[in-house]
Amino acid sequence: MDSSLQHVLAEQFGVTTESHPQPLFTIAGSRLSTVDGMRELISAYSPLMKALEPAAACVYFISRLGVLNMAVHGMMLKDELIDLAPELWTLQIYMHKQGYAEFRYVLDDIRQLEGPREGVRSAWRKEHLSHWYGTHIRPIVEAASLAADMDITHLWKLFPTRMRYMFDRLKEQAGSEQEQLRIEDEWTFVSRELNGQVFGRAGNPLNVKFIYLDYPSAPGEPDTQVRMKSGCCMFYCTEGGYYCYTCPRLKPSEREERKVQIREKLAQEAASKAAAT
């Protein structure tokens, strides 16, 4: 594997061959598709992210699993692929220097997979993404649903917003319009063209219609557009947590109240900054 790609996998997606020197929890990736293994993970992760109930830790983990999906898409966009089957890595949770529990996927070995042959890239992509989501991700989501007694539809809804955000980031980093189009095509395929049966669902769970919200900016600046989350992250079920501004469970009236509070805070910050200069 190209050394630059290996660096990107480690820095952006937490996929590495290097074990963390002080892991707080370690579990074989293969155990995450079992209910017992998932319960062990949830039990260990809950106090680390201050969950008030197991479901919150389950949701946090599944949401973070979207980053591993993006590692696969990032490689496919470069037509270079290594095997990220859970049987080949160990999940480690460690304390990030900024004070939160972080994940690391430690590969036992780097196994290069065959890239696309000329003229058959679409078939190569369909084969590998169907295998990834159907053989590796689907069993983990299903095990999580059973382990935490959660609606599996809710768990699948955690992927689209985070993944779409990361696709946007890739487009921002793209060096050409052609590369941007290639990235957008990748998202279109996985969210609209991949069959729902791959996920064990009637329809593709990544195919959602995003709702956009106005988020307050600094005084004098136009509001920014942000996506409402496709699924609740359950931050409100952690110590000191609350409904996020972009939470689909937040009532419109509550969001308007939050918007006023944010505007007031931004105005106070601007006034304090102006007074200090």
XYZ file of C-alpha atoms in Angstrom:
277
model
C 0.000 0.000 0.000
C 1.176 3.475 -0.846
C 2.702 5.123 2.234
C 0.657 8.311 1.707
C -2.574 6.294 1.689
C -1.480 4.486 4.825
C -0.892 7.858 6.477
C -4.366 9.106 5.450
C -6.018 5.959 6.816
C -4.287 6.438 10.151
C -4.776 10.194 10.484
C -8.290 10.596 9.101
C -9.945 7.261 9.817
C -8.068 5.717 12.736
C -7.012 2.653 10.719
C -3.450 1.674 11.538
C -1.083 -1.215 12.161
C 0.211 0.381 15.358
C -1.349 -0.581 18.660
C -1.997 2.230 21.142
C 0.449 2.119 24.068
C -2.299 2.596 26.685
C -5.641 1.259 25.432
C -8.578 1.463 27.820
C -10.405 -1.369 26.093
C -9.579 -3.881 23.368
C -11.790 -6.304 21.485
C -11.350 -8.412 18.360
C -13.284 -6.962 15.435
C -14.826 -10.348 14.713
C -16.619 -10.272 18.086
C -18.534 -7.115 17.203
C -20.932 -9.110 15.036
C -21.941 -11.171 18.066
C -24.428 -10.030 20.697
C -22.076 -11.007 23.544
C -19.185 -9.118 22.000
C -21.329 -6.052 21.399
C -22.593 -6.120 24.987
C -18.992 -6.254 26.181
C -18.131 -3.211 24.070
C -21.191 -1.255 25.238
C -20.439 -2.101 28.867
C -16.853 -0.862 28.543
C -17.656 2.205 26.440
C -20.619 3.465 28.499
C -18.638 4.896 31.446
C -15.976 6.299 29.115
C -18.497 8.455 27.243
C -20.639 8.987 30.380
C -23.720 7.271 29.017
C -26.805 7.280 31.217
C -28.087 4.137 29.503
C -26.544 1.410 27.292
C -28.456 2.582 24.228
C -26.474 5.841 24.178
C -23.144 4.004 24.027
C -24.547 1.745 21.300
C -25.622 4.740 19.217
C -22.299 6.518 19.707
C -20.396 3.459 18.541
C -22.531 2.859 15.453
C -22.284 6.534 14.526
C -18.508 6.358 14.798
C -18.496 3.223 12.659
C -19.424 5.490 9.771
C -15.813 6.681 9.798
C -14.691 3.143 8.971
C -17.130 3.121 6.063
C -15.489 6.295 4.828
C -12.065 4.670 5.004
C -13.347 2.136 2.482
C -14.820 4.820 0.232
C -11.651 6.889 0.497
C -9.610 3.953 -0.783
C -12.074 3.085 -3.538
C -11.917 6.627 -4.846
C -8.208 6.013 -5.393
C -8.846 2.570 -6.939
C -6.682 1.079 -4.207
C -8.141 -1.194 -1.591
C -6.927 -3.120 1.424
C -9.034 -5.630 3.299
C -10.727 -4.105 6.347
C -12.714 -7.212 7.261
C -13.338 -7.175 11.054
C -11.534 -10.492 11.324
C -8.331 -8.647 10.431
C -8.395 -5.872 13.031
C -8.752 -5.194 16.721
C -10.795 -2.301 18.040
C -9.066 -0.234 20.707
C -10.581 2.568 22.761
C -8.114 5.022 24.212
C -8.214 8.464 25.812
C -7.524 11.223 23.322
C -5.276 14.053 24.479
C -8.313 16.350 24.331
C -10.033 14.233 26.958
C -12.541 12.055 25.115
C -12.624 8.354 24.309
C -11.339 7.701 20.778
C -11.376 4.587 18.566
C -8.524 2.922 16.746
C -8.760 -0.002 14.310
C -5.504 -1.932 14.538
C -4.845 -4.130 11.506
C -3.051 -7.412 12.083
C -1.863 -7.388 8.515
C -2.205 -5.279 5.370
C -3.809 -7.388 2.676
C -4.017 -5.689 -0.678
C -7.172 -6.406 -2.663
C -7.354 -6.404 -6.422
C -8.104 -3.043 -7.990
C -10.522 -2.469 -10.873
C -9.682 -3.730 -14.313
C -10.005 -1.276 -17.162
C -13.593 -0.802 -18.236
C -15.185 -2.671 -15.323
C -14.789 -0.241 -12.429
C -18.559 -0.020 -11.828
C -18.831 -3.781 -11.386
C -15.748 -3.773 -9.111
C -17.258 -1.039 -6.961
C -20.631 -2.752 -6.711
C -19.046 -6.062 -5.756
C -16.811 -4.637 -3.041
C -19.339 -2.237 -1.503
C -22.051 -4.903 -1.488
C -19.610 -7.197 0.291
C -18.506 -4.485 2.739
C -21.953 -3.381 3.837
C -23.651 -6.752 3.560
C -20.988 -9.044 5.004
C -19.199 -6.777 7.488
C -21.307 -3.764 8.530
C -24.778 -5.313 8.510
C -23.949 -8.036 11.102
C -22.425 -5.423 13.429
C -25.503 -3.184 13.218
C -27.801 -6.155 13.773
C -25.778 -7.334 16.785
C -25.842 -3.819 18.242
C -29.607 -3.642 17.842
C -30.054 -6.872 19.788
C -27.420 -6.099 22.425
C -28.900 -2.707 23.314
C -32.534 -3.606 22.533
C -32.713 -0.789 19.998
C -34.741 -0.186 16.872
C -32.419 -1.167 14.034
C -33.927 1.535 11.799
C -32.611 4.137 14.241
C -29.118 2.660 14.049
C -29.014 2.711 10.251
C -30.161 6.354 10.300
C -26.954 7.298 12.107
C -24.790 6.808 9.020
C -26.101 9.214 6.329
C -25.454 12.619 7.914
C -21.919 11.877 9.098
C -20.962 10.152 5.863
C -22.412 12.937 3.709
C -20.454 15.461 5.766
C -17.241 13.506 5.202
C -17.946 13.236 1.473
C -18.309 17.027 1.454
C -14.944 17.334 3.169
C -13.363 15.115 0.529
C -14.827 17.331 -2.180
C -13.392 20.430 -0.494
C -9.964 18.789 -0.501
C -10.254 17.636 -4.123
C -7.742 19.061 -6.536
C -9.995 19.280 -9.587
C -13.617 19.415 -10.698
C -13.221 15.932 -12.194
C -12.191 14.601 -8.797
C -15.158 16.314 -7.170
C -17.511 14.674 -9.658
C -15.947 11.299 -8.930
C -16.517 11.799 -5.191
C -20.144 12.847 -5.719
C -20.698 9.823 -7.938
C -19.391 7.588 -5.148
C -21.951 9.023 -2.722
C -24.742 8.706 -5.285
C -23.921 5.055 -5.826
C -23.729 4.008 -2.173
C -26.787 6.005 -1.096
C -29.104 5.508 -4.047
C -27.973 2.673 -6.266
C -26.842 0.043 -3.784
C -29.766 -2.339 -3.210
C -31.520 -2.245 0.155
C -31.188 -6.022 0.427
C -27.459 -5.515 0.950
C -28.318 -3.837 4.257
C -31.076 -6.294 5.107
C -33.648 -3.528 4.611
C -36.502 -2.949 2.169
C -34.746 0.181 0.920
C -31.254 1.630 1.076
C -31.012 3.237 4.574
C -28.399 5.727 3.337
C -30.895 7.203 0.891
C -32.409 10.000 2.965
C -33.718 13.429 2.083
C -31.705 15.897 4.115
C -33.482 18.762 5.841
C -31.513 22.002 6.076
C -31.655 24.393 9.004
C -30.486 27.975 9.487
C -27.734 28.147 12.087
C -26.922 31.574 13.558
C -23.653 33.232 12.620
C -21.825 36.147 14.233
C -23.695 39.478 14.276
C -23.821 41.042 10.833
C -23.066 37.770 9.053
C -25.653 35.624 7.232
C -26.843 32.420 8.865
C -25.227 29.194 7.695
C -27.079 26.156 6.401
C -26.619 22.928 8.353
C -28.197 19.516 7.889
C -30.593 18.136 10.428
C -29.243 14.807 11.658
C -30.878 11.822 9.994
C -30.908 10.038 13.361
C -30.660 11.151 16.995
C -27.149 10.730 18.429
C -28.591 10.429 21.975
C -26.238 13.028 23.420
C -29.150 13.900 25.700
C -28.660 10.470 27.317
C -25.151 11.343 28.522
C -24.151 13.214 31.668
C -24.933 16.899 31.173
C -26.272 16.196 27.690
C -29.200 17.746 25.837
C -30.865 17.679 22.434
C -28.522 18.964 19.734
C -29.622 21.944 17.634
C -29.746 19.607 14.622
C -31.538 16.769 16.444
C -34.611 15.432 14.597
C -36.326 15.041 17.988
C -36.123 18.760 18.749
C -39.467 20.519 18.259
C -39.465 23.538 15.895
C -40.447 25.828 18.773
C -37.577 24.491 20.878
C -35.161 25.007 17.998
C -36.311 28.613 17.647
C -35.660 29.147 21.357
C -32.215 27.623 20.950
C -31.557 29.870 17.957
C -32.359 32.958 20.043
C -30.020 31.740 22.788
C -27.218 31.160 20.292
C -27.684 34.627 18.788
C -27.539 36.217 22.236
C -24.379 34.312 23.068
C -22.712 35.299 19.793
C -23.686 38.945 20.347
C -22.189 38.886 23.849
C -18.980 37.323 22.550
C -18.733 39.948 19.788
C -19.289 42.754 22.292
C -16.658 41.382 24.662
C -14.176 41.041 21.817
C -14.857 44.594 20.639
C -14.408 45.947 24.175
C -11.063 44.208 24.500
C -9.601 45.763 21.356
